Amino acid sequence: MPALLLTPLLVFLLAFFVLPFGVMLYESLYLSLVQNPAGSAMTFANYTKAFGDAFYLRVLLQTVALGVAVTALALVLGYPVAYFLARTRSRRRHVLLFLVISPLVVSIVIRSYGWMVLLGRAGTVNTLLQALGLVERPLPLMYNWFGVVVALTHVLLPFMILTLASVIEGIPESLEDTAAVLGAGWWSRFRHVILPLSMEGVGAGVTLVFMLTIGSFVSILLLGGSDTLVLPLLIYQQITLLNNNFAAALGMLLLVLSVVLLYAQARIFRVRGAA
Amino acid sequence: MGTGTTRRAFLRALTVGSAGSAWAARLAHAAGPNIVAGSFAGVWVDGLKAGVIPCYKRKTGGDVELVVGTPTDFVQKVMATRDRPAIDAMIGTDADVFQNAQLGIIEKLQPAKLPNVAGILPIFKEPYEGWAFGFDGGRDGVTYNANKVKNPPKSWIEFTERVAKGEFGRAVLYPHLTATDGLAITWLINRELGGSLADPSPVIRRLREMKPYITKFWTSNAEPGTALTSGEVDIAAWTDGRTFGVQSAGNRHIQFALPAPGSPMLTICFMKIKNGSDAAWEYLNCAADAKNQALWNQYFPGYYMTHQNNDYPAASREKQDPTSLDRSFKNWIQVPWKELSRLRPQWMEAWTREIGA
């Protein structure tokens, strides 16, 4: 009977994920009408091109590298905040919680334009740095990887923090107290008690942020430059050129990347759980 | 009692009213065919509502529902609904015309249903081989911040050389090849550098030299305006009409220059979608009317129109290129759109590999 409760979700996923996924897979096995106006037979040409060409593999690597950079930054910045949120008894906790989720309240386009105002050549940061005499010329903070990483970390940080905080909250404080009584210092308590017990949250947060990063589009389009070519931008370019079939193959590549990561996460934590 | 009577009267009135509304709606529907047409957003819509759409309503009694987006959006929609297309008529660039013809999603123009097209200047009909007619266009040139750039480039080649030398610093915008302006300007520079349609390598080499100083390859036509007015860049390859828009918003220091040998001719065309409503012919005919073009032009001062009898509004006339006014179009360079749109994927491939995003 409880399985019936899953029915609406399964129907939804079937209609809006499985079927479109099937269409995308099918489309990826043909050449586009732009490439081949007479129509093509079923072929793996799009995959051969995507996997067999050093250029597309470099774009794939850049996409993964961006995912790793944003995820690492979000983890380093997010963990202390998540720990504080989980442990604080302050009445102002909800204010901090609101500040954490505030990036998600603002539309992605408005948020990106906000970053432009801050990071631009004549933006707030450069104006301030120049006024303080710290730099002579404006620093290139935008239209490059730096701007993209900053903007994506800002918007994806809440996903890391909220995921981690919910797991840390579930770790009994008494364990930390016991470790302290036994002479463990702050770092030792963190390393031997909190971190191992929160690894499941770290895994979930890392997976979530990484997958959202490698699928990001608008922030990279608006804040990136000519060097920040990642898979979603390449897919967009192909759709603009009506090369939908190759775009579908690249979409499959992105999907495979996500599935591999999910599988790795599940496997790592199953092994840890078993241990 | 009184209440019951009132309630009955109210219900009767409601029933009669509903029936009347339904009847009126049926009559309205029967009065004329409604069509769906693709349009760019914003002022473009206002321009169509000023002349073309009222004309269609007058002629047919029907209405036009505008779908706002880009030509790529329209084509994707039509490709997904080819037998009963979601759109009956669309606008697009010169490059879109031949691409759409190749995809088999547009119909050849039927002169009998489009008497106004006879008045369109030949240079805005003949290149399209009967698949579309031109409606309006603007110049591609160099827009610059006059406070920073005192001596704007006199030619496209000079522009690329000075950018590549870093003369303007890392404060330059250039259109991406996915934008039709980007394709047109890049083709022209390639030609000036001695390249050919089959060989874009001269312009790709030059763009690689320019790349360290190009802040961004713009993809949306709105980007250069924001970048120029915010001080992010000092110079951009952009369009005159958009520049005039920025100037009229109080930015008098933003100026436009037309580099030699001129502007690539880039026209927005009207097309009838295959299997779409036949009533769309009347919509196209209204778009080919000189008066409706002039009404549209009041929203886009400086853009040229394509009808031979077009009388530009005064505000537009003073911003027009003189060679558009005398109909000689000497400042304009015809782009080989048919071949270029066919070769666009190869050019794009070279661009993506050598230049990047």
XYZ file of C-alpha atoms in Angstrom:
632
model
C 0.000 0.000 0.000
C 2.694 2.592 0.856
C 4.149 1.906 -2.607
C 0.950 3.394 -4.073
C 1.960 6.731 -2.576
C 4.820 6.783 -5.050
C 2.483 6.543 -8.033
C 2.014 10.301 -8.680
C 5.759 10.841 -8.613
C 6.429 7.839 -10.837
C 3.826 8.999 -13.363
C 5.344 12.476 -13.281
C 8.846 11.121 -13.811
C 7.679 8.839 -16.588
C 6.005 11.699 -18.444
C 8.580 14.400 -17.861
C 11.853 12.537 -17.494
C 11.798 9.007 -18.911
C 9.898 9.853 -22.118
C 11.904 13.029 -22.933
C 15.041 11.067 -22.094
C 13.979 8.425 -24.625
C 13.335 11.099 -27.246
C 16.744 12.649 -26.559
C 18.463 9.279 -26.846
C 16.642 8.587 -30.114
C 17.499 12.024 -31.517
C 21.151 11.596 -30.588
C 21.347 8.572 -32.884
C 20.585 10.561 -36.048
C 22.268 13.427 -37.863
C 20.450 16.761 -37.840
C 18.617 18.012 -40.908
C 21.064 20.920 -41.014
C 23.965 18.476 -41.291
C 22.144 16.128 -43.589
C 19.045 17.623 -45.298
C 18.134 14.314 -46.932
C 17.832 12.653 -43.516
C 20.192 10.104 -42.075
C 20.186 6.476 -41.031
C 20.756 5.531 -37.423
C 24.365 6.310 -36.544
C 26.754 6.754 -33.644
C 28.429 9.643 -35.475
C 27.375 12.200 -32.858
C 28.892 10.079 -30.090
C 32.037 9.376 -32.091
C 32.428 13.113 -32.519
C 31.729 13.887 -28.844
C 33.957 11.155 -27.383
C 36.584 10.864 -30.081
C 37.535 14.485 -30.464
C 40.117 16.045 -28.144
C 38.316 19.386 -28.317
C 35.034 18.054 -26.910
C 36.890 16.026 -24.288
C 38.652 19.212 -23.218
C 35.273 20.913 -22.827
C 34.139 17.922 -20.757
C 37.237 18.249 -18.565
C 36.648 21.984 -18.138
C 33.067 21.225 -17.082
C 34.283 18.724 -14.482
C 37.017 21.120 -13.291
C 34.449 23.879 -12.793
C 32.261 21.434 -10.851
C 35.191 20.436 -8.629
C 36.248 24.051 -7.978
C 32.759 25.272 -7.052
C 32.034 22.185 -4.951
C 35.321 22.450 -3.032
C 34.786 26.143 -2.356
C 31.186 25.570 -1.280
C 32.305 22.798 1.083
C 35.079 24.855 2.682
C 32.866 27.916 3.088
C 29.698 26.022 3.902
C 30.867 23.532 6.528
C 31.578 26.063 9.331
C 28.269 27.816 8.681
C 26.403 24.495 8.667
C 28.071 23.493 11.944
C 27.165 26.825 13.524
C 23.567 26.570 12.301
C 23.271 23.046 13.661
C 24.684 23.816 17.084
C 23.637 27.364 17.858
C 20.807 28.005 20.271
C 20.686 31.683 19.383
C 17.304 33.261 18.762
C 18.829 34.839 15.697
C 19.364 31.443 14.056
C 16.461 32.081 11.684
C 18.089 35.344 10.550
C 21.243 33.448 9.608
C 19.124 30.782 7.934
C 17.423 33.465 5.860
C 20.795 34.945 4.899
C 21.948 31.485 3.821
C 19.003 30.915 1.503
C 18.805 34.534 0.310
C 20.674 33.863 -2.980
C 17.837 31.558 -3.992
C 15.230 34.265 -3.410
C 16.597 36.464 -6.194
C 16.121 35.609 -9.881
C 19.226 34.170 -11.500
C 19.401 36.924 -14.117
C 19.074 39.721 -11.541
C 21.656 37.986 -9.358
C 24.081 37.722 -12.276
C 23.626 41.396 -13.118
C 24.293 42.128 -9.438
C 27.610 40.328 -9.755
C 28.361 42.379 -12.855
C 27.843 45.569 -10.851
C 30.252 44.283 -8.204
C 32.915 42.616 -10.362
C 32.967 44.799 -13.470
C 35.907 46.870 -14.657
C 34.160 49.957 -13.298
C 32.390 47.920 -10.615
C 32.290 48.328 -6.853
C 35.223 46.010 -6.053
C 37.608 47.498 -8.609
C 36.600 51.056 -7.738
C 37.277 50.329 -4.069
C 40.618 48.628 -4.734
C 41.754 51.529 -6.877
C 40.531 54.125 -4.382
C 42.523 52.393 -1.624
C 45.583 52.392 -3.855
C 45.822 48.599 -3.760
C 45.781 48.233 -7.546
C 46.666 50.609 -10.350
C 44.463 49.079 -13.009
C 41.129 47.298 -12.659
C 41.506 43.574 -12.029
C 39.859 41.178 -14.478
C 37.226 39.794 -12.095
C 34.507 39.068 -14.631
C 34.119 37.346 -18.013
C 36.529 34.643 -16.859
C 36.612 31.547 -14.620
C 36.987 33.670 -11.488
C 33.654 35.461 -12.001
C 31.897 32.206 -12.875
C 33.230 30.357 -9.809
C 32.336 33.223 -7.458
C 28.794 33.561 -8.825
C 28.092 29.829 -8.845
C 29.511 29.314 -5.343
C 27.287 32.116 -4.100
C 24.097 30.579 -5.474
C 24.913 26.938 -4.708
C 26.250 27.471 -1.187
C 22.759 27.136 0.381
C 22.434 23.597 -1.010
C 25.693 22.587 0.657
C 24.941 24.329 3.950
C 21.387 23.047 4.360
C 22.371 19.477 3.460
C 25.287 19.492 5.892
C 23.396 21.242 8.691
C 20.608 18.659 8.680
C 23.159 15.836 9.076
C 25.259 17.612 11.733
C 22.086 18.326 13.713
C 21.555 14.579 13.922
C 24.951 14.009 15.614
C 24.375 13.981 19.390
C 26.230 16.810 21.107
C 26.948 14.402 23.956
C 29.524 12.678 21.724
C 31.481 15.912 21.459
C 31.148 16.494 25.197
C 32.412 13.002 25.928
C 35.400 13.495 23.635
C 36.138 16.809 25.340
C 35.956 15.191 28.791
C 38.418 12.573 27.548
C 40.837 15.365 26.650
C 40.200 15.823 22.939
C 40.826 19.363 21.730
C 38.640 21.222 19.216
C 40.534 20.005 16.169
C 40.671 16.415 17.457
C 36.918 16.426 18.167
C 36.228 17.745 14.701
C 38.572 15.302 12.964
C 37.671 12.149 14.869
C 34.021 12.710 15.816
C 32.158 15.334 13.794
C 33.739 14.932 10.374
C 33.424 11.121 10.148
C 29.828 11.227 11.370
C 28.906 13.990 8.931
C 30.466 12.340 5.886
C 27.071 11.295 4.582
C 26.039 14.949 4.543
C 29.326 15.883 2.880
C 28.685 13.245 0.207
C 25.124 14.423 -0.429
C 26.133 18.094 -0.462
C 29.073 17.484 -2.763
C 26.934 15.476 -5.185
C 24.170 18.053 -5.198
C 26.445 21.065 -5.724
C 28.596 19.304 -8.311
C 25.617 18.233 -10.394
C 23.991 21.661 -10.212
C 27.298 23.262 -11.241
C 27.927 21.117 -14.289
C 24.371 21.821 -15.473
C 24.546 25.595 -14.882
C 23.969 27.827 -17.858
C 22.738 31.393 -17.266
C 25.438 32.482 -14.800
C 28.162 31.121 -17.080
C 26.606 32.741 -20.143
C 26.388 36.138 -18.462
C 29.570 36.138 -16.368
C 31.825 33.868 -18.400
C 34.133 34.806 -21.239
C 35.495 33.190 -24.352
C 37.553 30.707 -22.303
C 34.750 29.483 -20.083
C 33.373 26.936 -22.509
C 31.499 24.169 -20.705
C 29.050 21.516 -21.883
C 25.804 23.451 -21.271
C 27.131 26.382 -23.367
C 28.225 24.014 -26.101
C 24.752 22.415 -26.096
C 23.182 25.875 -26.349
C 25.436 26.751 -29.294
C 24.427 23.577 -31.104
C 20.709 24.271 -30.517
C 21.188 27.810 -31.831
C 22.601 26.224 -34.988
C 19.627 23.784 -35.059
C 22.062 20.907 -34.635
C 19.681 19.374 -32.090
C 20.922 15.845 -32.604
C 24.504 16.598 -31.659
C 23.175 18.708 -28.773
C 21.220 15.618 -27.661
C 24.414 13.533 -27.723
C 26.200 16.169 -25.633
C 23.210 16.174 -23.276
C 23.607 12.411 -22.899
C 27.272 12.980 -22.094
C 26.281 15.388 -19.323
C 23.741 12.893 -18.031
C 26.260 10.057 -18.031
C 28.633 12.242 -16.033
C 25.939 12.847 -13.407
C 24.963 9.169 -13.233
C 28.602 8.106 -12.805
C 28.970 10.573 -9.965
C 25.755 9.395 -8.273
C 26.896 5.794 -8.600
C 30.311 6.647 -7.141
C 28.702 8.456 -4.226
C 26.336 5.572 -3.530
C 29.194 3.087 -3.703
C 31.548 5.060 -1.465
C 28.924 5.466 1.216
C 27.750 1.862 0.957
C 31.347 0.761 1.542
C 31.660 3.194 4.454
C 28.325 2.028 5.861
C 29.411 -1.599 5.601
C 32.719 -0.777 7.286
C -40.704 36.612 -2.657
C -38.982 39.673 -3.852
C -35.660 37.978 -3.295
C -36.753 34.900 -5.269
C -37.823 37.013 -8.204
C -34.556 38.881 -8.116
C -32.561 35.666 -7.975
C -34.554 34.185 -10.908
C -34.124 37.372 -12.871
C -30.446 37.387 -12.109
C -30.041 33.736 -13.194
C -32.023 34.383 -16.380
C -29.907 37.410 -17.160
C -26.790 35.398 -16.481
C -27.939 32.612 -18.809
C -28.889 35.040 -21.557
C -25.667 36.928 -21.029
C -23.534 33.774 -21.190
C -25.304 32.566 -24.311
C -24.869 36.015 -25.827
C -21.170 36.051 -24.999
C -20.661 32.611 -26.493
C -22.582 33.666 -29.598
C -20.554 36.873 -29.847
C -17.345 34.898 -29.426
C -18.412 32.487 -32.176
C -19.294 35.437 -34.381
C -15.948 37.035 -33.664
C -14.221 33.785 -34.473
C -16.294 33.363 -37.596
C -15.565 36.974 -38.528
C -11.990 36.263 -39.400
C -9.108 33.873 -39.027
C -6.713 34.275 -36.144
C -3.071 33.583 -36.824
C 0.073 33.180 -34.746
C 3.184 35.123 -35.715
C 6.702 35.171 -34.334
C 8.197 38.512 -33.314
C 11.193 39.876 -31.449
C 10.379 41.255 -28.006
C 9.800 44.782 -26.736
C 9.646 47.678 -29.145
C 9.393 45.285 -32.085
C 5.978 44.242 -30.788
C 4.958 47.899 -30.373
C 6.049 48.569 -33.951
C 3.933 45.707 -35.324
C 0.945 46.786 -33.238
C 1.199 50.280 -34.731
C 0.582 49.312 -38.335
C 0.914 45.712 -39.474
C -1.475 44.082 -36.999
C -4.272 46.706 -37.271
C -3.970 46.307 -41.062
C -4.449 42.540 -40.757
C -7.459 43.032 -38.482
C -9.025 45.473 -40.921
C -8.488 43.223 -43.903
C -9.553 39.894 -42.408
C -11.519 40.631 -39.233
C -9.227 38.196 -37.464
C -6.446 38.806 -34.995
C -2.725 38.138 -34.688
C -1.301 36.460 -31.628
C 2.369 37.365 -31.339
C 4.797 34.779 -30.020
C 7.854 36.589 -28.726
C 11.303 35.051 -29.094
C 14.204 34.589 -31.461
C 14.115 33.070 -34.956
C 15.768 29.940 -33.516
C 12.906 29.597 -31.014
C 10.346 29.894 -33.827
C 12.120 27.331 -35.982
C 12.392 24.871 -33.087
C 8.648 25.254 -32.440
C 7.771 24.787 -36.102
C 10.102 21.793 -36.490
C 8.323 20.103 -33.598
C 4.866 20.706 -35.133
C 5.554 20.569 -38.859
C 2.174 19.186 -40.004
C 0.145 21.647 -37.952
C 2.725 24.328 -37.142
C 2.409 26.322 -33.956
C 3.322 29.481 -35.885
C 1.888 30.717 -39.189
C 4.342 33.486 -40.035
C 7.734 34.448 -38.678
C 10.476 36.994 -38.914
C 14.123 36.080 -39.196
C 17.451 37.257 -40.490
C 18.746 36.719 -44.010
C 20.673 33.684 -42.753
C 17.460 32.181 -41.350
C 15.700 32.430 -44.722
C 17.973 29.950 -46.494
C 18.279 27.713 -43.476
C 14.465 27.544 -43.195
C 14.144 26.880 -46.919
C 16.647 24.054 -46.605
C 14.694 22.622 -43.664
C 11.506 22.802 -45.757
C 9.514 24.753 -43.190
C 8.673 27.876 -45.231
C 6.650 28.385 -48.407
C 7.693 30.284 -51.506
C 5.991 33.679 -51.690
C 2.821 33.767 -53.804
C 2.802 37.097 -55.700
C -0.959 36.938 -56.286
C -1.558 36.969 -52.543
C 1.091 39.598 -51.866
C 0.422 42.603 -54.141
C 2.368 44.947 -51.832
C 5.560 42.950 -52.318
C 5.726 44.379 -55.840
C 6.730 47.674 -54.230
C 9.609 46.216 -52.237
C 13.008 47.308 -53.575
C 14.603 44.538 -55.665
C 17.673 44.271 -53.391
C 15.333 43.199 -50.598
C 13.592 40.533 -52.667
C 15.963 39.082 -55.228
C 18.619 37.679 -52.857
C 15.993 35.528 -51.146
C 14.982 33.692 -54.314
C 11.272 33.974 -53.551
C 11.401 32.531 -50.021
C 10.996 35.829 -48.166
C 11.065 39.596 -48.493
C 13.043 42.098 -46.449
C 11.247 44.366 -43.962
C 13.887 46.470 -42.214
C 17.548 46.577 -41.377
C 20.280 48.514 -39.652
C 23.982 49.183 -40.003
C 26.671 47.226 -38.233
C 29.544 49.459 -37.258
C 31.623 50.558 -34.315
C 30.024 52.058 -31.225
C 32.432 53.778 -28.875
C 32.723 55.871 -25.748
C 33.790 59.262 -27.145
C 35.321 60.228 -23.782
C 37.800 57.354 -24.081
C 38.178 56.762 -27.819
C 39.062 60.035 -29.506
C 39.905 58.606 -32.890
C 37.505 55.813 -33.873
C 38.665 53.266 -36.490
C 38.115 54.306 -40.082
C 37.903 50.780 -41.430
C 37.082 47.291 -40.205
C 40.678 46.215 -40.753
C 41.947 49.187 -38.734
C 39.507 48.221 -35.985
C 40.852 44.668 -35.811
C 44.494 45.818 -35.960
C 44.075 48.355 -33.181
C 42.233 45.880 -30.989
C 44.932 43.232 -31.589
C 47.628 45.755 -30.569
C 45.797 46.364 -27.311
C 45.208 50.015 -28.111
C 41.778 50.004 -26.451
C 42.879 47.778 -23.553
C 40.786 44.787 -22.538
C 37.641 46.824 -23.078
C 36.255 45.621 -26.406
C 33.082 43.734 -27.347
C 32.747 41.735 -30.537
C 29.678 39.742 -31.638
C 29.671 35.973 -31.287
C 29.260 33.940 -34.429
C 25.917 32.577 -33.157
C 24.557 36.137 -33.541
C 23.770 36.979 -37.164
C 25.603 40.305 -36.749
C 28.650 38.281 -35.731
C 28.407 36.115 -38.813
C 27.996 39.146 -41.100
C 30.832 41.213 -39.604
C 33.173 38.232 -39.396
C 32.464 37.363 -43.028
C 33.195 40.966 -44.086
C 36.469 41.151 -42.155
C 37.470 37.770 -43.569
C 36.824 39.074 -47.075
C 38.845 42.222 -46.363
C 41.700 40.059 -45.070
C 41.723 38.027 -48.265
C 39.747 35.029 -47.021
C 36.894 33.317 -48.792
C 33.642 31.600 -47.915
C 35.401 28.254 -47.885
C 38.352 29.585 -45.920
C 37.628 31.582 -42.763
C 41.159 31.078 -41.437
C 42.321 34.715 -42.018
C 39.611 36.145 -39.796
C 39.984 33.356 -37.232
C 43.731 34.137 -37.017
C 42.996 37.831 -36.561
C 40.359 37.119 -33.913
C 42.870 35.004 -32.007
C 45.183 38.031 -31.951
C 42.309 40.217 -30.779
C 41.013 37.764 -28.182
C 43.206 38.844 -25.228
C 41.655 42.300 -25.503
C 38.070 41.258 -26.118
C 36.119 41.428 -22.898
C 33.383 39.245 -24.308
C 31.914 37.940 -27.532
C 28.360 39.189 -27.126
C 25.434 36.896 -27.878
C 22.511 39.154 -26.972
C 22.076 42.440 -28.802
C 21.343 44.138 -25.482
C 24.771 43.342 -23.981
C 26.899 46.044 -25.674
C 24.551 48.825 -24.513
C 24.881 47.782 -20.880
C 28.647 47.270 -21.161
C 29.253 50.627 -22.869
C 27.109 52.696 -20.512
C 28.465 51.004 -17.382
C 32.055 51.665 -18.476
C 32.840 47.956 -18.774
C 34.018 48.450 -22.349
C 34.996 51.467 -24.460
C 34.338 50.152 -27.939
C 32.095 47.509 -29.513
C 31.161 46.161 -32.918
C 27.419 46.833 -32.738
C 24.456 48.322 -34.609
C 23.486 51.930 -35.272
C 19.825 51.618 -34.244
C 20.713 50.214 -30.836
C 23.320 52.947 -30.414
C 20.682 55.611 -31.100
C 18.525 53.985 -28.413
C 21.375 54.278 -25.887
C 22.026 57.898 -26.944
C 18.387 58.872 -26.578
C 18.497 57.534 -23.005
C 20.915 60.396 -22.221
C 24.261 58.802 -23.069
C 25.496 61.380 -25.566
C 29.100 60.214 -25.192
C 28.233 56.898 -26.855
C 28.846 57.428 -30.572
C 28.573 55.366 -33.737
C 30.999 55.178 -36.665
C 30.622 53.322 -39.926
C 33.996 51.799 -40.865
C 35.018 51.364 -44.495
C 34.116 49.692 -46.729
C 30.659 49.858 -45.104
C 28.115 47.831 -43.236
C 27.198 44.272 -44.104
C 23.574 44.291 -45.213
C 21.551 42.567 -42.547
C 17.809 42.581 -43.092
C 14.934 41.213 -41.070
C 12.690 39.206 -43.358
C 9.099 37.985 -43.247
C 8.359 34.335 -44.045
C 5.203 32.227 -44.368
C 5.393 28.890 -42.558
C 4.584 25.819 -44.623
C 1.242 24.217 -43.602
C 0.416 27.360 -41.618
C -2.852 29.271 -42.036
C -3.384 30.798 -45.486
C -4.494 33.971 -43.709
C -0.812 34.552 -42.911
C -0.400 35.792 -46.509
C -2.492 38.831 -45.614
C -0.275 39.441 -42.581
C 2.794 39.355 -44.828
C 1.071 41.638 -47.318
C 0.401 44.158 -44.535
C 4.107 43.992 -43.572
C 5.034 44.844 -47.170
C 2.905 47.991 -47.110
C 4.828 51.310 -47.151
C 2.561 53.039 -44.598
C 2.743 50.155 -42.136
C 6.514 50.083 -42.502
C 6.678 53.807 -41.743
C 4.511 53.296 -38.641
C 6.879 50.558 -37.475
C 9.885 52.763 -38.241
C 8.813 55.446 -35.765
C 9.826 52.977 -33.055
C 13.194 52.281 -34.721
C 14.552 55.601 -35.977
C 17.521 55.085 -38.261
C 16.587 51.613 -39.462
C 16.019 51.405 -43.213
C 12.737 50.061 -44.571
C 12.339 48.112 -47.741
C 9.370 49.569 -49.628
C 10.246 51.926 -52.468
C 7.552 54.428 -51.430
C 8.503 54.479 -47.785
C 8.383 57.935 -46.228
C 10.458 57.891 -43.050
C 9.168 59.715 -39.970
C 11.153 62.941 -39.354
C 12.924 61.556 -36.263
C 14.099 58.592 -38.280
C 15.060 60.541 -41.366
C 17.783 62.531 -39.642
C 19.374 59.306 -38.372
C 19.217 57.446 -41.655
C 22.302 56.580 -43.610
C 22.238 58.968 -46.618
C 22.604 56.071 -49.009
C 19.458 54.489 -47.567
C 17.569 57.721 -48.132
C 18.658 58.027 -51.767
C 18.022 54.287 -52.226
C 21.506 53.736 -53.626
C 22.623 51.731 -50.538
C 26.239 52.464 -51.437
C 27.338 52.150 -47.806
C 25.966 48.627 -47.660
C 27.636 45.418 -48.628
C 25.602 42.471 -49.828
C 26.428 39.333 -47.870
C 26.285 36.008 -49.752
C 23.726 34.703 -47.277
C 22.731 31.604 -49.192
C 26.267 30.199 -49.233
C 27.156 31.597 -45.827
C 24.155 30.027 -44.087
C 25.051 26.696 -45.709
C 28.644 27.002 -44.476
C 27.715 28.381 -41.063
C 28.218 25.039 -39.215
C 31.799 24.817 -40.540
C 32.519 28.427 -39.620
C 31.020 27.786 -36.188
C 33.148 24.692 -35.716
C 36.310 26.658 -36.572
C 35.237 29.474 -34.270
C 34.462 27.198 -31.313
C 37.758 25.353 -31.605
C 39.958 28.426 -32.115
C 38.166 31.166 -30.229
C 36.085 29.376 -27.587
C 32.689 30.161 -26.094
